[in-house]
């Protein structure tokens, strides 16, 4: 029964606090000449005044001077908290940039490999252009390659040149400017994105980034691969209670992620 299944699902732990500090800048707050702050929500890690940081993609260094909130200055802030950071010197930081700890090994990327869920009637095909919304940054993105689609019943891969609505596939996107990304397994905020149709402004797809190199397999070898991914290892064998539990959890998380992405998109357009 569904109720018993829901009661036995183990929640996934939040690993954001275990990762180095990362802070996508959503808004540069400069009400007057005496104050310059960078507002956003901490994606991972924690920060305190005096911490040394680096901004990406500009690669400029500074130290955190203050952590400003509605309730006053803070001595420490951690993942999930919305704050405004001020730095000990003025550097060029814009909306969409990422402030990180010097120990965080993030780098700008123009080419992204991702698992993509397609969500509109118009099929996804190589060569088509979309807007990618990633954290607080956006860019133009072209579908450079569709490597394969995934059968959700068996998790086997199959050759594909297009993705229809509700299909999942592995794709490569080419962006017109560098984005600061992470593997989704390490950072859900910097490892996920949505694609937006340039003409209709529909949310066309949502994806999770994989930093491993894209497969260079032929159609024959791709067709012979079965359940190769981390998903299959997590979900368990087909048609088992573990697999059904995984499907339900995945559906609930996908629905929540889509709702959150839509809310964030609407809010950020007004900033």
C-alpha positions as a LaTeX table, in Angstrom:
\begin{tabular}{lrrr}
\hline
Residue & $x$ (\AA) & $y$ (\AA) & $z$ (\AA) \\
\hline
Unk1 & 0.00 & 0.00 & 0.00 \\
Unk2 & 1.09 & 3.55 & $-0.70$ \\
Unk3 & 0.91 & 4.66 & 2.95 \\
Unk4 & 3.18 & 1.85 & 4.14 \\
Unk5 & 5.61 & 2.62 & 1.33 \\
Unk6 & 5.74 & 6.31 & 2.27 \\
Unk7 & 6.34 & 5.45 & 5.93 \\
Unk8 & 9.33 & 3.25 & 5.10 \\
Unk9 & 11.15 & 5.59 & 2.67 \\
Unk10 & 14.40 & 6.84 & 4.15 \\
Unk11 & 14.92 & 10.57 & 3.48 \\
Unk12 & 18.08 & 11.47 & 1.63 \\
Unk13 & 20.57 & 13.43 & 3.72 \\
Unk14 & 21.47 & 17.01 & 2.88 \\
Unk15 & 25.17 & 17.13 & 2.00 \\
Unk16 & 25.26 & 20.84 & 1.16 \\
Unk17 & 26.79 & 21.75 & 4.51 \\
Unk18 & 29.65 & 19.29 & 3.97 \\
Unk19 & 30.83 & 20.92 & 0.72 \\
Unk20 & 33.04 & 24.01 & 0.41 \\
Unk21 & 31.37 & 27.42 & 0.41 \\
Unk22 & 29.58 & 28.45 & $-2.81$ \\
Unk23 & 27.31 & 31.48 & $-3.19$ \\
Unk24 & 25.59 & 32.34 & $-6.51$ \\
Unk25 & 25.09 & 36.12 & $-6.66$ \\
Unk26 & 21.45 & 36.93 & $-7.32$ \\
Unk27 & 21.56 & 40.69 & $-6.87$ \\
Unk28 & 24.19 & 43.40 & $-6.44$ \\
Unk29 & 22.80 & 45.65 & $-3.70$ \\
Unk30 & 24.16 & 49.21 & $-3.89$ \\
Unk31 & 21.67 & 51.67 & $-2.35$ \\
Unk32 & 24.34 & 54.39 & $-2.05$ \\
Unk33 & 28.06 & 55.00 & $-2.55$ \\
Unk34 & 28.89 & 53.72 & 0.96 \\
Unk35 & 27.45 & 50.21 & 0.62 \\
Unk36 & 28.01 & 47.43 & $-1.90$ \\
Unk37 & 26.62 & 44.02 & $-1.03$ \\
Unk38 & 26.06 & 40.78 & $-2.90$ \\
Unk39 & 22.73 & 39.11 & $-2.16$ \\
Unk40 & 21.76 & 35.49 & $-2.70$ \\
Unk41 & 21.27 & 32.11 & $-1.06$ \\
Unk42 & 24.24 & 30.02 & 0.02 \\
Unk43 & 24.33 & 26.90 & $-2.16$ \\
Unk44 & 26.83 & 24.94 & $-0.06$ \\
Unk45 & 29.21 & 25.21 & 2.86 \\
Unk46 & 29.42 & 28.05 & 5.35 \\
Unk47 & 30.99 & 31.49 & 5.55 \\
Unk48 & 32.16 & 33.88 & 8.27 \\
Unk49 & 33.66 & 37.38 & 8.28 \\
Unk50 & 37.36 & 37.22 & 7.47 \\
Unk51 & 37.08 & 34.19 & 5.19 \\
Unk52 & 39.07 & 34.44 & 1.98 \\
Unk53 & 36.97 & 33.99 & $-1.15$ \\
Unk54 & 37.36 & 34.01 & $-4.92$ \\
Unk55 & 34.80 & 35.18 & $-7.46$ \\
Unk56 & 34.05 & 33.19 & $-10.61$ \\
Unk57 & 34.39 & 33.49 & $-13.53$ \\
Unk58 & 36.52 & 36.59 & $-12.83$ \\
Unk59 & 38.94 & 34.75 & $-10.48$ \\
Unk60 & 39.33 & 37.80 & $-8.20$ \\
Unk61 & 40.18 & 37.35 & $-4.52$ \\
Unk62 & 38.94 & 39.20 & $-1.45$ \\
Unk63 & 37.83 & 38.61 & 2.14 \\
Unk64 & 34.32 & 38.64 & 3.55 \\
Unk65 & 33.80 & 41.80 & 5.57 \\
Unk66 & 30.19 & 41.44 & 6.78 \\
Unk67 & 27.26 & 39.04 & 6.60 \\
Unk68 & 24.18 & 41.25 & 6.46 \\
Unk69 & 20.61 & 40.05 & 7.08 \\
Unk70 & 17.24 & 41.64 & 7.82 \\
Unk71 & 17.81 & 40.88 & 11.52 \\
Unk72 & 21.30 & 42.38 & 11.59 \\
Unk73 & 24.85 & 41.21 & 10.97 \\
Unk74 & 25.73 & 37.55 & 11.48 \\
Unk75 & 28.94 & 35.90 & 12.61 \\
Unk76 & 28.32 & 32.84 & 10.44 \\
Unk77 & 25.92 & 31.68 & 7.72 \\
Unk78 & 25.51 & 28.27 & 6.12 \\
Unk79 & 23.89 & 26.46 & 3.20 \\
Unk80 & 20.28 & 27.38 & 2.50 \\
Unk81 & 20.40 & 30.81 & 4.17 \\
Unk82 & 19.66 & 34.01 & 2.23 \\
Unk83 & 22.19 & 36.71 & 3.11 \\
Unk84 & 24.04 & 39.72 & 1.73 \\
Unk85 & 27.83 & 39.60 & 1.75 \\
Unk86 & 30.13 & 42.60 & 1.73 \\
Unk87 & 33.82 & 42.31 & 0.86 \\
Unk88 & 36.90 & 44.10 & 2.13 \\
Unk89 & 37.51 & 45.70 & $-1.26$ \\
Unk90 & 35.54 & 46.51 & $-4.38$ \\
Unk91 & 35.87 & 43.98 & $-7.17$ \\
Unk92 & 33.87 & 43.37 & $-10.33$ \\
Unk93 & 31.03 & 40.99 & $-9.37$ \\
Unk94 & 27.74 & 40.72 & $-11.28$ \\
Unk95 & 24.49 & 38.82 & $-11.05$ \\
Unk96 & 25.13 & 35.20 & $-12.01$ \\
Unk97 & 28.71 & 35.16 & $-10.72$ \\
Unk98 & 29.60 & 32.71 & $-7.96$ \\
Unk99 & 31.52 & 33.59 & $-4.79$ \\
Unk100 & 33.35 & 30.52 & $-3.49$ \\
Unk101 & 35.88 & 29.42 & $-0.91$ \\
Unk102 & 39.43 & 29.32 & $-2.24$ \\
Unk103 & 39.40 & 25.56 & $-1.57$ \\
Unk104 & 36.40 & 24.95 & $-3.85$ \\
Unk105 & 37.54 & 23.56 & $-7.20$ \\
Unk106 & 34.90 & 25.05 & $-9.47$ \\
Unk107 & 35.70 & 26.29 & $-12.97$ \\
Unk108 & 33.76 & 28.02 & $-15.75$ \\
Unk109 & 32.39 & 25.73 & $-18.46$ \\
Unk110 & 30.79 & 26.44 & $-21.82$ \\
Unk111 & 30.07 & 22.79 & $-22.66$ \\
Unk112 & 27.76 & 20.84 & $-20.33$ \\
Unk113 & 26.90 & 17.13 & $-20.28$ \\
Unk114 & 23.56 & 16.55 & $-18.58$ \\
Unk115 & 20.69 & 14.13 & $-18.00$ \\
Unk116 & 17.72 & 16.00 & $-19.42$ \\
Unk117 & 13.99 & 15.50 & $-18.87$ \\
Unk118 & 12.07 & 16.93 & $-21.83$ \\
Unk119 & 8.75 & 18.54 & $-20.88$ \\
Unk120 & 7.02 & 20.05 & $-23.94$ \\
Unk121 & 5.32 & 18.71 & $-27.08$ \\
Unk122 & 7.94 & 20.17 & $-29.43$ \\
Unk123 & 10.70 & 17.56 & $-29.61$ \\
Unk124 & 14.31 & 18.23 & $-28.65$ \\
Unk125 & 16.73 & 17.88 & $-31.55$ \\
Unk126 & 20.40 & 18.59 & $-32.19$ \\
Unk127 & 21.12 & 22.15 & $-33.28$ \\
Unk128 & 18.16 & 23.81 & $-31.58$ \\
Unk129 & 18.69 & 26.85 & $-29.37$ \\
Unk130 & 17.24 & 27.54 & $-25.93$ \\
Unk131 & 17.85 & 29.75 & $-22.90$ \\
Unk132 & 19.51 & 27.95 & $-20.00$ \\
Unk133 & 18.69 & 29.18 & $-16.49$ \\
Unk134 & 21.33 & 27.94 & $-14.06$ \\
Unk135 & 21.22 & 29.22 & $-10.46$ \\
Unk136 & 21.14 & 33.03 & $-10.91$ \\
Unk137 & 22.84 & 32.95 & $-14.32$ \\
Unk138 & 21.35 & 32.59 & $-17.78$ \\
Unk139 & 22.87 & 32.03 & $-21.21$ \\
Unk140 & 22.00 & 30.93 & $-24.71$ \\
Unk141 & 22.47 & 27.18 & $-25.15$ \\
Unk142 & 22.52 & 25.02 & $-28.27$ \\
Unk143 & 21.94 & 21.27 & $-28.26$ \\
Unk144 & 25.32 & 20.03 & $-29.50$ \\
Unk145 & 24.60 & 16.30 & $-29.21$ \\
Unk146 & 22.04 & 13.78 & $-28.01$ \\
Unk147 & 24.02 & 10.75 & $-26.88$ \\
Unk148 & 21.18 & 8.40 & $-25.97$ \\
Unk149 & 17.75 & 8.13 & $-24.39$ \\
Unk150 & 16.94 & 6.09 & $-21.28$ \\
Unk151 & 14.23 & 3.45 & $-20.93$ \\
Unk152 & 12.65 & 4.20 & $-17.55$ \\
Unk153 & 11.42 & 0.63 & $-17.11$ \\
Unk154 & 14.82 & $-1.05$ & $-17.44$ \\
Unk155 & 17.24 & 1.94 & $-17.31$ \\
Unk156 & 18.84 & 0.59 & $-20.47$ \\
Unk157 & 20.10 & 3.16 & $-22.96$ \\
Unk158 & 19.05 & 3.28 & $-26.60$ \\
Unk159 & 20.20 & 5.35 & $-29.58$ \\
Unk160 & 18.26 & 8.59 & $-30.03$ \\
Unk161 & 18.43 & 11.62 & $-32.28$ \\
Unk162 & 15.47 & 13.35 & $-30.60$ \\
Unk163 & 13.72 & 13.48 & $-27.23$ \\
Unk164 & 9.93 & 13.59 & $-27.05$ \\
Unk165 & 7.90 & 14.91 & $-24.12$ \\
Unk166 & 8.58 & 13.05 & $-20.83$ \\
Unk167 & 11.64 & 11.29 & $-22.27$ \\
Unk168 & 15.02 & 11.40 & $-20.51$ \\
Unk169 & 18.33 & 11.42 & $-22.31$ \\
Unk170 & 22.01 & 12.29 & $-22.05$ \\
Unk171 & 22.84 & 15.46 & $-23.99$ \\
Unk172 & 25.63 & 17.94 & $-24.50$ \\
Unk173 & 24.81 & 21.65 & $-24.46$ \\
Unk174 & 27.06 & 24.40 & $-25.86$ \\
Unk175 & 26.60 & 27.75 & $-24.07$ \\
Unk176 & 27.54 & 31.18 & $-25.39$ \\
Unk177 & 29.16 & 32.16 & $-22.10$ \\
Unk178 & 30.84 & 30.23 & $-19.27$ \\
Unk179 & 28.70 & 28.95 & $-16.38$ \\
Unk180 & 29.97 & 27.92 & $-12.94$ \\
Unk181 & 28.65 & 24.39 & $-12.55$ \\
Unk182 & 29.08 & 21.35 & $-10.32$ \\
Unk183 & 28.13 & 17.72 & $-10.60$ \\
Unk184 & 24.54 & 17.29 & $-9.40$ \\
Unk185 & 25.62 & 14.50 & $-7.04$ \\
Unk186 & 27.84 & 17.01 & $-5.24$ \\
Unk187 & 25.73 & 20.18 & $-5.42$ \\
Unk188 & 22.05 & 20.30 & $-6.35$ \\
Unk189 & 21.99 & 24.08 & $-6.80$ \\
Unk190 & 25.00 & 24.39 & $-9.10$ \\
Unk191 & 24.34 & 21.00 & $-10.68$ \\
Unk192 & 20.84 & 21.62 & $-12.04$ \\
Unk193 & 19.21 & 23.89 & $-14.61$ \\
Unk194 & 16.13 & 24.46 & $-16.74$ \\
Unk195 & 15.87 & 25.08 & $-20.47$ \\
Unk196 & 13.45 & 27.75 & $-21.68$ \\
Unk197 & 11.92 & 28.01 & $-25.13$ \\
Unk198 & 13.12 & 31.27 & $-26.67$ \\
Unk199 & 9.82 & 32.01 & $-28.42$ \\
Unk200 & 7.16 & 30.90 & $-25.92$ \\
Unk201 & 9.08 & 31.26 & $-22.62$ \\
Unk202 & 7.89 & 27.77 & $-21.69$ \\
Unk203 & 10.03 & 25.67 & $-19.39$ \\
Unk204 & 11.05 & 23.13 & $-22.01$ \\
Unk205 & 13.27 & 20.83 & $-19.97$ \\
Unk206 & 15.08 & 20.34 & $-16.71$ \\
Unk207 & 18.47 & 18.75 & $-16.32$ \\
Unk208 & 21.13 & 17.54 & $-13.93$ \\
Unk209 & 24.79 & 18.05 & $-14.79$ \\
Unk210 & 27.35 & 15.27 & $-15.01$ \\
Unk211 & 30.98 & 16.36 & $-15.04$ \\
Unk212 & 32.26 & 13.00 & $-16.31$ \\
Unk213 & 33.13 & 13.04 & $-20.03$ \\
Unk214 & 30.27 & 12.25 & $-22.40$ \\
Unk215 & 30.31 & 8.71 & $-23.81$ \\
Unk216 & 31.79 & 8.23 & $-27.28$ \\
Unk217 & 29.82 & 5.09 & $-28.08$ \\
Unk218 & 28.43 & 3.96 & $-31.41$ \\
Unk219 & 24.74 & 3.21 & $-31.88$ \\
Unk220 & 25.44 & $-0.53$ & $-31.64$ \\
Unk221 & 27.37 & $-0.37$ & $-28.37$ \\
Unk222 & 24.89 & 2.06 & $-26.86$ \\
Unk223 & 22.02 & $-0.30$ & $-27.64$ \\
Unk224 & 23.81 & $-3.15$ & $-25.84$ \\
Unk225 & 24.38 & $-1.23$ & $-22.61$ \\
Unk226 & 21.95 & $-2.12$ & $-19.83$ \\
Unk227 & 21.39 & $-0.28$ & $-16.54$ \\
Unk228 & 24.85 & 1.30 & $-16.53$ \\
Unk229 & 24.13 & 4.35 & $-14.43$ \\
Unk230 & 24.21 & 5.34 & $-10.81$ \\
Unk231 & 20.39 & 5.48 & $-10.98$ \\
Unk232 & 20.14 & 1.75 & $-11.55$ \\
Unk233 & 22.49 & 1.01 & $-8.65$ \\
Unk234 & 20.37 & 3.17 & $-6.34$ \\
Unk235 & 16.99 & 1.93 & $-7.55$ \\
Unk236 & 17.62 & $-1.79$ & $-7.33$ \\
Unk237 & 16.46 & $-4.55$ & $-9.72$ \\
Unk238 & 13.36 & $-3.94$ & $-11.88$ \\
Unk239 & 9.89 & $-4.57$ & $-10.43$ \\
Unk240 & 11.03 & $-4.85$ & $-6.81$ \\
Unk241 & 9.81 & $-2.87$ & $-3.77$ \\
Unk242 & 13.09 & $-0.92$ & $-3.85$ \\
Unk243 & 12.53 & 0.04 & $-7.50$ \\
Unk244 & 8.92 & 1.09 & $-6.85$ \\
Unk245 & 10.03 & 3.13 & $-3.84$ \\
Unk246 & 12.68 & 4.81 & $-5.95$ \\
Unk247 & 10.17 & 5.67 & $-8.69$ \\
Unk248 & 7.79 & 7.22 & $-6.20$ \\
Unk249 & 10.53 & 9.21 & $-4.49$ \\
Unk250 & 11.87 & 10.36 & $-7.85$ \\
Unk251 & 8.42 & 11.51 & $-8.94$ \\
Unk252 & 7.87 & 13.47 & $-5.75$ \\
Unk253 & 11.32 & 15.09 & $-5.94$ \\
Unk254 & 10.85 & 15.95 & $-9.63$ \\
Unk255 & 7.51 & 17.60 & $-8.92$ \\
Unk256 & 8.99 & 19.60 & $-6.04$ \\
Unk257 & 12.02 & 20.61 & $-8.09$ \\
Unk258 & 9.87 & 21.76 & $-10.98$ \\
Unk259 & 7.66 & 23.84 & $-8.71$ \\
Unk260 & 10.69 & 25.41 & $-7.03$ \\
Unk261 & 12.37 & 26.12 & $-10.37$ \\
Unk262 & 9.24 & 27.86 & $-11.63$ \\
Unk263 & 8.98 & 29.99 & $-8.48$ \\
Unk264 & 12.67 & 30.93 & $-8.59$ \\
Unk265 & 12.41 & 31.81 & $-12.27$ \\
Unk266 & 9.42 & 34.08 & $-11.69$ \\
Unk267 & 11.00 & 35.79 & $-8.69$ \\
Unk268 & 14.38 & 36.37 & $-10.31$ \\
Unk269 & 12.81 & 38.06 & $-13.31$ \\
Unk270 & 11.62 & 40.86 & $-11.03$ \\
Unk271 & 15.04 & 41.57 & $-9.48$ \\
\hline
\end{tabular}
